[in-house]
GROMACS .gro file of C-alpha atoms in nm:
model
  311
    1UNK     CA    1   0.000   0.000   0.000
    2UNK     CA    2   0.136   0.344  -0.146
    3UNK     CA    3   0.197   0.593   0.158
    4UNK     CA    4   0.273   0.976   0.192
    5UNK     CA    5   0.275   0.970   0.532
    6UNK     CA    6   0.585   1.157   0.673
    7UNK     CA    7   0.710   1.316   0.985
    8UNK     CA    8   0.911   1.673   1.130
    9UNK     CA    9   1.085   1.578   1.403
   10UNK     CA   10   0.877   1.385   1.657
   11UNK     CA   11   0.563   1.457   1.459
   12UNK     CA   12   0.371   1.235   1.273
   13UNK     CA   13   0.152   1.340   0.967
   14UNK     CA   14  -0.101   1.124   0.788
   15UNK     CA   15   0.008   1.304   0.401
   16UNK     CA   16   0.303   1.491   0.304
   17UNK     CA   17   0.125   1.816   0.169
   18UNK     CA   18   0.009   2.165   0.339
   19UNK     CA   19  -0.044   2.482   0.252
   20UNK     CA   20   0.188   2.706   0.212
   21UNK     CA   21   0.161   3.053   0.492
   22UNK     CA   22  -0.002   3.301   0.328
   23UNK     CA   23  -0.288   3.088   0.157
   24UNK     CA   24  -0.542   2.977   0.309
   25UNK     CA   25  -0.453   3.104   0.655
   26UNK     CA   26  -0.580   3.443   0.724
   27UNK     CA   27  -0.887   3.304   0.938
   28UNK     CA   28  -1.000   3.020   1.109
   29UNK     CA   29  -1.241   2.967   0.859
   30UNK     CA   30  -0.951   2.894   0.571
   31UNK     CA   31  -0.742   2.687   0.816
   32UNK     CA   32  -1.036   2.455   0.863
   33UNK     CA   33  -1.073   2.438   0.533
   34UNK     CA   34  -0.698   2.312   0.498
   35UNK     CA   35  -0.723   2.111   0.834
   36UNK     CA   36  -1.086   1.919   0.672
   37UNK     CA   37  -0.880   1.836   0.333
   38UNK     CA   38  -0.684   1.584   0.249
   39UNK     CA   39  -0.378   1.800   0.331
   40UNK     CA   40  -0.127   1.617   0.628
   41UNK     CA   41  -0.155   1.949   0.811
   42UNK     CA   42  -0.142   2.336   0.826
   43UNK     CA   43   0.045   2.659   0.906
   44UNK     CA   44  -0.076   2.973   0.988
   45UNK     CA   45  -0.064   3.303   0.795
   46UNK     CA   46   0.295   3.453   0.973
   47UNK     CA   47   0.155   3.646   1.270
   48UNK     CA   48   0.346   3.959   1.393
   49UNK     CA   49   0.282   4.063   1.750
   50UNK     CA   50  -0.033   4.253   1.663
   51UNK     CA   51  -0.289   4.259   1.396
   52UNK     CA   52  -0.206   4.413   1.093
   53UNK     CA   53  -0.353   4.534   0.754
   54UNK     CA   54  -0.094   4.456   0.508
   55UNK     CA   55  -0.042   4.652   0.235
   56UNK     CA   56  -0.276   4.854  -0.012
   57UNK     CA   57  -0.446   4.638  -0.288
   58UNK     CA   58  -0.409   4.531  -0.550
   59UNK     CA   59  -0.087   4.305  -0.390
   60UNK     CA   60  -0.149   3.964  -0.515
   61UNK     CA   61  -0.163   3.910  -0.865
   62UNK     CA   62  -0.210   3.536  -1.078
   63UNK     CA   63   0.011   3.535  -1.388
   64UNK     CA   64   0.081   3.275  -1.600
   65UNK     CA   65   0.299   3.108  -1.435
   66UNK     CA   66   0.245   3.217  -1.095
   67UNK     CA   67   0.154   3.472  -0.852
   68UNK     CA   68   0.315   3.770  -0.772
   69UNK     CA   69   0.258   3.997  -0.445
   70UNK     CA   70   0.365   4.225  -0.192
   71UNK     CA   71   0.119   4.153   0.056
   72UNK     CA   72   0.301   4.354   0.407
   73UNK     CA   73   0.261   4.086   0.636
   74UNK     CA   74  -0.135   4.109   0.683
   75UNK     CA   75  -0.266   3.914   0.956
   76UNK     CA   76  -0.470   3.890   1.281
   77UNK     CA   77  -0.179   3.897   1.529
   78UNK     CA   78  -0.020   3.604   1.733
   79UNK     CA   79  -0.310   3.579   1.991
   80UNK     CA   80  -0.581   3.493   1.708
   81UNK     CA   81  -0.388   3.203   1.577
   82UNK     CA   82  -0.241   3.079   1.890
   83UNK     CA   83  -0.568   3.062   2.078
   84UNK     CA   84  -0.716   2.883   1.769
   85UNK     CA   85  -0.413   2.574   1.795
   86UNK     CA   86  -0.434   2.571   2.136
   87UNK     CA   87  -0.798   2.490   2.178
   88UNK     CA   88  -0.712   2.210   1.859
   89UNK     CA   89  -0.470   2.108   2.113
   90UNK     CA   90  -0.772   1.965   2.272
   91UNK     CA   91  -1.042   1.912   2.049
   92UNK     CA   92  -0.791   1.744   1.775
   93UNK     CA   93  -0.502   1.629   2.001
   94UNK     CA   94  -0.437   1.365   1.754
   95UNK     CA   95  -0.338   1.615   1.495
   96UNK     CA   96  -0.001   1.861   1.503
   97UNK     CA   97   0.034   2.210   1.317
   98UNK     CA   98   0.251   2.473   1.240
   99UNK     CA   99   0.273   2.802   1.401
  100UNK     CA  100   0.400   3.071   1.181
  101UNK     CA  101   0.499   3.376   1.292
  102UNK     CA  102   0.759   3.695   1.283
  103UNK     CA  103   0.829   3.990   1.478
  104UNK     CA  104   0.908   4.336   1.322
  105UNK     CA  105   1.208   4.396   1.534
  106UNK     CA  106   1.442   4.158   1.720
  107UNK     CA  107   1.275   4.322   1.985
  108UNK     CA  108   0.904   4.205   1.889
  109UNK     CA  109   1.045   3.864   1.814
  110UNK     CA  110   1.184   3.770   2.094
  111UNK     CA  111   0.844   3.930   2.296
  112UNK     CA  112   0.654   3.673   2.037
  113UNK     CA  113   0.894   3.320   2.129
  114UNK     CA  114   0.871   3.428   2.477
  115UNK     CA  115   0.536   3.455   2.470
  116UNK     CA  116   0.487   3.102   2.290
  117UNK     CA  117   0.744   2.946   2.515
  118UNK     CA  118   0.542   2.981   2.817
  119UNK     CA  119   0.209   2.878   2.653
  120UNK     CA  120   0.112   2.567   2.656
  121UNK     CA  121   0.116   2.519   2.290
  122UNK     CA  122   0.268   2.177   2.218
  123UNK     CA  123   0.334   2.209   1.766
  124UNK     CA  124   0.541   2.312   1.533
  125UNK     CA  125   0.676   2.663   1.534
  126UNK     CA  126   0.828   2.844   1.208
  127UNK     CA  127   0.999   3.180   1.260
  128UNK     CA  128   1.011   3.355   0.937
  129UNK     CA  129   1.362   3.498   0.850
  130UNK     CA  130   1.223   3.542   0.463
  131UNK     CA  131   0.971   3.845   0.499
  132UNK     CA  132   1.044   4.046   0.103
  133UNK     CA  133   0.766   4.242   0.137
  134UNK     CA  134   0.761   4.474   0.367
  135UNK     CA  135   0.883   4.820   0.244
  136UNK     CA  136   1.162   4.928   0.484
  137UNK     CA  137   1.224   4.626   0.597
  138UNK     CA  138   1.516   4.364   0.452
  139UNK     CA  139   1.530   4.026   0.476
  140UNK     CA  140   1.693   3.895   0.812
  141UNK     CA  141   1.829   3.557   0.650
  142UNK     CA  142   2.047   3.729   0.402
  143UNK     CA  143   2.205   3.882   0.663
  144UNK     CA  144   2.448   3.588   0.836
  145UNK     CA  145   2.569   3.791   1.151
  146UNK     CA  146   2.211   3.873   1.231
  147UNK     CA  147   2.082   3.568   1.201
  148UNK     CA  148   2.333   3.407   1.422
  149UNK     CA  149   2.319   3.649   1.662
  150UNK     CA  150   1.938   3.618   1.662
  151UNK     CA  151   1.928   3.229   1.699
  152UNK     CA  152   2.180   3.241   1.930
  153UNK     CA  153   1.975   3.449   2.143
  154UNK     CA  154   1.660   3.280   2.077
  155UNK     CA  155   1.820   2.926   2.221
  156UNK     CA  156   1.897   3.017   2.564
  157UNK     CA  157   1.550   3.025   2.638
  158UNK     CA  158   1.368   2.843   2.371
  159UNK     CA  159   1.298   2.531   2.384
  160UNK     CA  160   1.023   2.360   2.193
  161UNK     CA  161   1.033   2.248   1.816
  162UNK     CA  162   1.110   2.560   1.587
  163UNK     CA  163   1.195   2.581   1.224
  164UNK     CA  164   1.311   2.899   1.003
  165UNK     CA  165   1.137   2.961   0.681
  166UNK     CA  166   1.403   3.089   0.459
  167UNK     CA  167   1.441   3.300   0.144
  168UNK     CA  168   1.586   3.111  -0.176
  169UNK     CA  169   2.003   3.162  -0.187
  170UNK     CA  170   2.186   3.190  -0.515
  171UNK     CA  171   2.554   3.125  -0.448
  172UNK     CA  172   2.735   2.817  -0.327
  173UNK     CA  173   2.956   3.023  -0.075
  174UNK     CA  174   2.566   3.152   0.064
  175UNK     CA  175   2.440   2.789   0.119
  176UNK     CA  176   2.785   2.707   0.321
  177UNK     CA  177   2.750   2.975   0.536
  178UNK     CA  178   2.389   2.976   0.585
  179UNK     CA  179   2.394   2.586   0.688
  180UNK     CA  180   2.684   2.640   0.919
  181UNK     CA  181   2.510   2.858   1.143
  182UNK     CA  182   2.178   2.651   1.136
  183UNK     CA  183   2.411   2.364   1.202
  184UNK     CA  184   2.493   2.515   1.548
  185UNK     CA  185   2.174   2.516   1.691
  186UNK     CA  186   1.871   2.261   1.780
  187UNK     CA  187   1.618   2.372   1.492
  188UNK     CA  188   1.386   2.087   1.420
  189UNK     CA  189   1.352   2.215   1.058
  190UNK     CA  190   1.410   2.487   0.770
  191UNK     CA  191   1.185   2.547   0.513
  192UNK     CA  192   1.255   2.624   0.165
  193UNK     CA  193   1.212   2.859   0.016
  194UNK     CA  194   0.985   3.215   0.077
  195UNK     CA  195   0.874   3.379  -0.299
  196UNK     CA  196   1.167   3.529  -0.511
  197UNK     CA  197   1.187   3.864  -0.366
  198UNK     CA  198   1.163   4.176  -0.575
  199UNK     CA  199   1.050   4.052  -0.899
  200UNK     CA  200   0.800   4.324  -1.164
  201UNK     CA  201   0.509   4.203  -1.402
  202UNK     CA  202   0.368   4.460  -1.632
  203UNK     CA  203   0.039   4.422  -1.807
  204UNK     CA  204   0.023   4.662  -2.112
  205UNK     CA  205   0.217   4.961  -1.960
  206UNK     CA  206   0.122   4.943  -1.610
  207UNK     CA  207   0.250   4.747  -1.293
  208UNK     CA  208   0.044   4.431  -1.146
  209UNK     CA  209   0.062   4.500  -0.807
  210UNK     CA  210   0.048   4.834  -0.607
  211UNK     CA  211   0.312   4.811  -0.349
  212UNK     CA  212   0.663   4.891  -0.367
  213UNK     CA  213   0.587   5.058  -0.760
  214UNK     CA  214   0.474   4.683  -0.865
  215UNK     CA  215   0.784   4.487  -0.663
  216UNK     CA  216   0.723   4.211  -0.533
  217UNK     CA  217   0.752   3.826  -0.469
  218UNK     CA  218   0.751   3.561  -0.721
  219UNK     CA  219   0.546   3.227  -0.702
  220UNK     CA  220   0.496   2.966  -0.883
  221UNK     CA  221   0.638   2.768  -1.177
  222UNK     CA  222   0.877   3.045  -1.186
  223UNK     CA  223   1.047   2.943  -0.882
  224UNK     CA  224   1.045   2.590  -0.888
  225UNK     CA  225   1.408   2.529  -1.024
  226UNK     CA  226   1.549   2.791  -0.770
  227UNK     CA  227   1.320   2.599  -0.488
  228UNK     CA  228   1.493   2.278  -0.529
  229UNK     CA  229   1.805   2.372  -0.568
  230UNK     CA  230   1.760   2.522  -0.246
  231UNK     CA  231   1.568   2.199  -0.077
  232UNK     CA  232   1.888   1.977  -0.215
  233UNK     CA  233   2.150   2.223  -0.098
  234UNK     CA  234   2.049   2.247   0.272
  235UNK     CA  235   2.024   1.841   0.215
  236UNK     CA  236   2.349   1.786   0.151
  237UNK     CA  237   2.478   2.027   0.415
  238UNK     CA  238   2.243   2.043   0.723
  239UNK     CA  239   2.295   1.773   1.003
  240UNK     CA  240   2.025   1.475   0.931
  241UNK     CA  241   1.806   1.623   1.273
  242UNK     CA  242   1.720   1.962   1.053
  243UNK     CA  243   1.466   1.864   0.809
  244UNK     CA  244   1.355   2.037   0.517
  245UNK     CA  245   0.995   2.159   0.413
  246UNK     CA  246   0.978   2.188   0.016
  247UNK     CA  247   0.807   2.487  -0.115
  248UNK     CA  248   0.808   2.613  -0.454
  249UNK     CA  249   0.634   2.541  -0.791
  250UNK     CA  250   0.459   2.247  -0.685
  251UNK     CA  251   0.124   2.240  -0.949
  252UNK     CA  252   0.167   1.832  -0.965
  253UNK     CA  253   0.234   1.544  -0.780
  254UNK     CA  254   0.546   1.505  -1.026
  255UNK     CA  255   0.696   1.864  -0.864
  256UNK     CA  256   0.628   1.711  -0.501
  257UNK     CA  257   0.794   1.448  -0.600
  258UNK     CA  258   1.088   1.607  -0.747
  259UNK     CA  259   1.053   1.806  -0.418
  260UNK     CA  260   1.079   1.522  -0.201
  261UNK     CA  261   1.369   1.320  -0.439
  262UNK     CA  262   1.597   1.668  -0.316
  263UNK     CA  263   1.512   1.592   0.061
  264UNK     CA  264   1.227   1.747   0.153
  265UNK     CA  265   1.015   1.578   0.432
  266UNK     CA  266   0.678   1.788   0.398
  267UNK     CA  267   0.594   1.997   0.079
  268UNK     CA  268   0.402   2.304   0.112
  269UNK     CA  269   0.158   2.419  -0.224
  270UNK     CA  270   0.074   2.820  -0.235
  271UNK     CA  271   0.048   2.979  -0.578
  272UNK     CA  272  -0.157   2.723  -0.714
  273UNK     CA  273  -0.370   2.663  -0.394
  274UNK     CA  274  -0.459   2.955  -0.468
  275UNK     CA  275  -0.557   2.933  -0.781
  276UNK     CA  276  -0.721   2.585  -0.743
  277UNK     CA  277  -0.854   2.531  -0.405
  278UNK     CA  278  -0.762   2.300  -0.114
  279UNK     CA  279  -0.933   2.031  -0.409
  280UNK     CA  280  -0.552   2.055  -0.466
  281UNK     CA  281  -0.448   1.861  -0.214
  282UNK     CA  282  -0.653   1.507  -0.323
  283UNK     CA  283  -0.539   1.566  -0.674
  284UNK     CA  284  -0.190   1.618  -0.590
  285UNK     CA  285  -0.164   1.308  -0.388
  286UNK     CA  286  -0.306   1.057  -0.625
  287UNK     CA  287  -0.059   1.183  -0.890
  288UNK     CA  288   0.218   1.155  -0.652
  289UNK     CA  289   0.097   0.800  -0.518
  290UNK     CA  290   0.083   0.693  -0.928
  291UNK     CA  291   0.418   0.802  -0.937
  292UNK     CA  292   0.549   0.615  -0.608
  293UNK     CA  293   0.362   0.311  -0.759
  294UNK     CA  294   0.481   0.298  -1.081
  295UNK     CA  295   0.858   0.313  -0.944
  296UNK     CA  296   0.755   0.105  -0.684
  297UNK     CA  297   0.806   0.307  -0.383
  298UNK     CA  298   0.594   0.222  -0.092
  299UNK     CA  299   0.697   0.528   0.092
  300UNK     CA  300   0.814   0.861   0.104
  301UNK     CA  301   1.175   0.767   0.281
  302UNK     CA  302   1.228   0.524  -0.059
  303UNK     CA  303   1.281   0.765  -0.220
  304UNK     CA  304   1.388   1.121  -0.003
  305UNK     CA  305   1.720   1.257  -0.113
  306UNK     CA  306   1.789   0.974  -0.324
  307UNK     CA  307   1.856   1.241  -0.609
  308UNK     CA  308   2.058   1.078  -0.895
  309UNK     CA  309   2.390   1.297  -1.084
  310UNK     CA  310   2.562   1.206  -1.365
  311UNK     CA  311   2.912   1.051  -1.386
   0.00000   0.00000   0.00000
């Protein structure tokens, strides 16, 4: 019997796929939607320390192949989202999700962990180091000293499962140094990779999206290449404890699997959830499963990392 079961750390998930934060995830309402779908599990939209509005619309825009937005972080704030898991905690105890979330300063995030830390939330936490769309604002991961300094900090008093969701790298020399500082601390995942930052659509003369004079993030088939790369980079270098979340370009079951093949152990979909629906997540998994079947690979671990080069 075909299985996409998987697992993050000590966590066991019945399917492989989730959505991806920032689809799907604004409310309770979407999450349940996600959580009542075939879907292994959920994260929440990245929740700052208080509710915010986002950015002025139009910031998402479908193109052909993909999405692209500047979207400012919009959300309900940390309370909304953690009050929702924790009461799942005990209606759904069965079932473990992912906690998204990102403060606006170092200041704000360490105010958010803290306040997580002494909840009595039991899941998955991802900070988000990969945030391209806020004006004003870089991106924390592509800066090494600050991101050491800020996991260093975060450790001494941190202490349940938490993941980074990271930004896609472009250079060798970035994916050394990046996995040698993740290497030195206890992070139970990372998850690549956030929407290309900074890209431009123009329809007839005029910019897609409003923020940032029409910059903004990439998703989509556009990204898939630089997604993988990034999934099989961290693979080779990050100690086997780190896992890796796939996210990028995944429209079939063929890109999860190509996702999975490079080493990732859950795959996230968000352009084309978007577009399609959490119907996505049925479809996906019976191409994938046809795939596994056809090879003859009972289970996702057959085949994870197992990516072939040429002599």
């Amino acid at each position: 019997m075909v299985s996409t079961a998987s697992h993050i750390g000590d966590f066991q998930f019945k399917n492989v796929f989730m959505n991806a934060a920032g689809v799907y995830c604004m409310t309770r309402e979407e999450l349940e939607t996600v959580r009542q779908s075939a879907a292994g599990t959920f994260v929440t939209k990245t929740a700052t320390l208080e509710s915010r509005a986002g950015n002025p619309e139009p910031r998402y825009h479908d193109v052909p192949l993909g999405s692209i937005n500047s979207m400012g972080l919009p959300n309900q704030g940390l309370d909304y989202y953690l009050d929702y898991l924790l009461e799942l905690q005990d209606t759904a105890p069965e079932d473990t999700f992912f906690l998204s979330l990102v403060g606006l300063s170092p200041d704000e995030t360490h105010t958010i962990l803290k306040k997580v830390e002494a909840s009595a939330y039991q899941g998955l936490i991802e900070l988000n180091l990969s945030c391209p769309n806020v004006p004003g604002k870089p991106q924390i991961a592509y800066d090494f000293e600050t991101t050491e300094n800020l996991l260093t900090e975060v450790f001494t008093y941190f202490t349940k499962s938490l993941g980074v969701k990271l930004p896609p790298y472009f250079d060798i020399v970035h994916f050394d140094q990046a996995a040698t500082i993740f290497n030195k601390f206890p992070l139970t995942f990372v998850n690549c990779v956030n929407s290309i930052g900074n890209g431009l659509y123009i329809e007839d003369e005029t910019v897609a999206i409003k923020p940032k004079q029409g910059f903004g993030g990439l998703g989509g088939q556009y990204i898939k290449p630089t997604a993988l790369a990034n999934v099989h980079a961290f693979y080779q270098r990050l100690k086997p404890e780190i896992q890796i979340i796939g996210t990028g370009g995944v429209l079939t079951g063929r890109d999860a699997f190509e996702h999975i093949l490079c080493g990732a152990s859950m795959v996230q979909i968000g352009t084309q959830l978007q577009k399609e629906g959490v119907g996505i997540f049925e479809r996906v998994t019976a191409e994938l499963k046809a795939i596994m079947a056809e090879k003859g690979y009972d289970s996702i671990e057959d085949f994870r990392g197992k990516l072939h080069y040429m002599d």
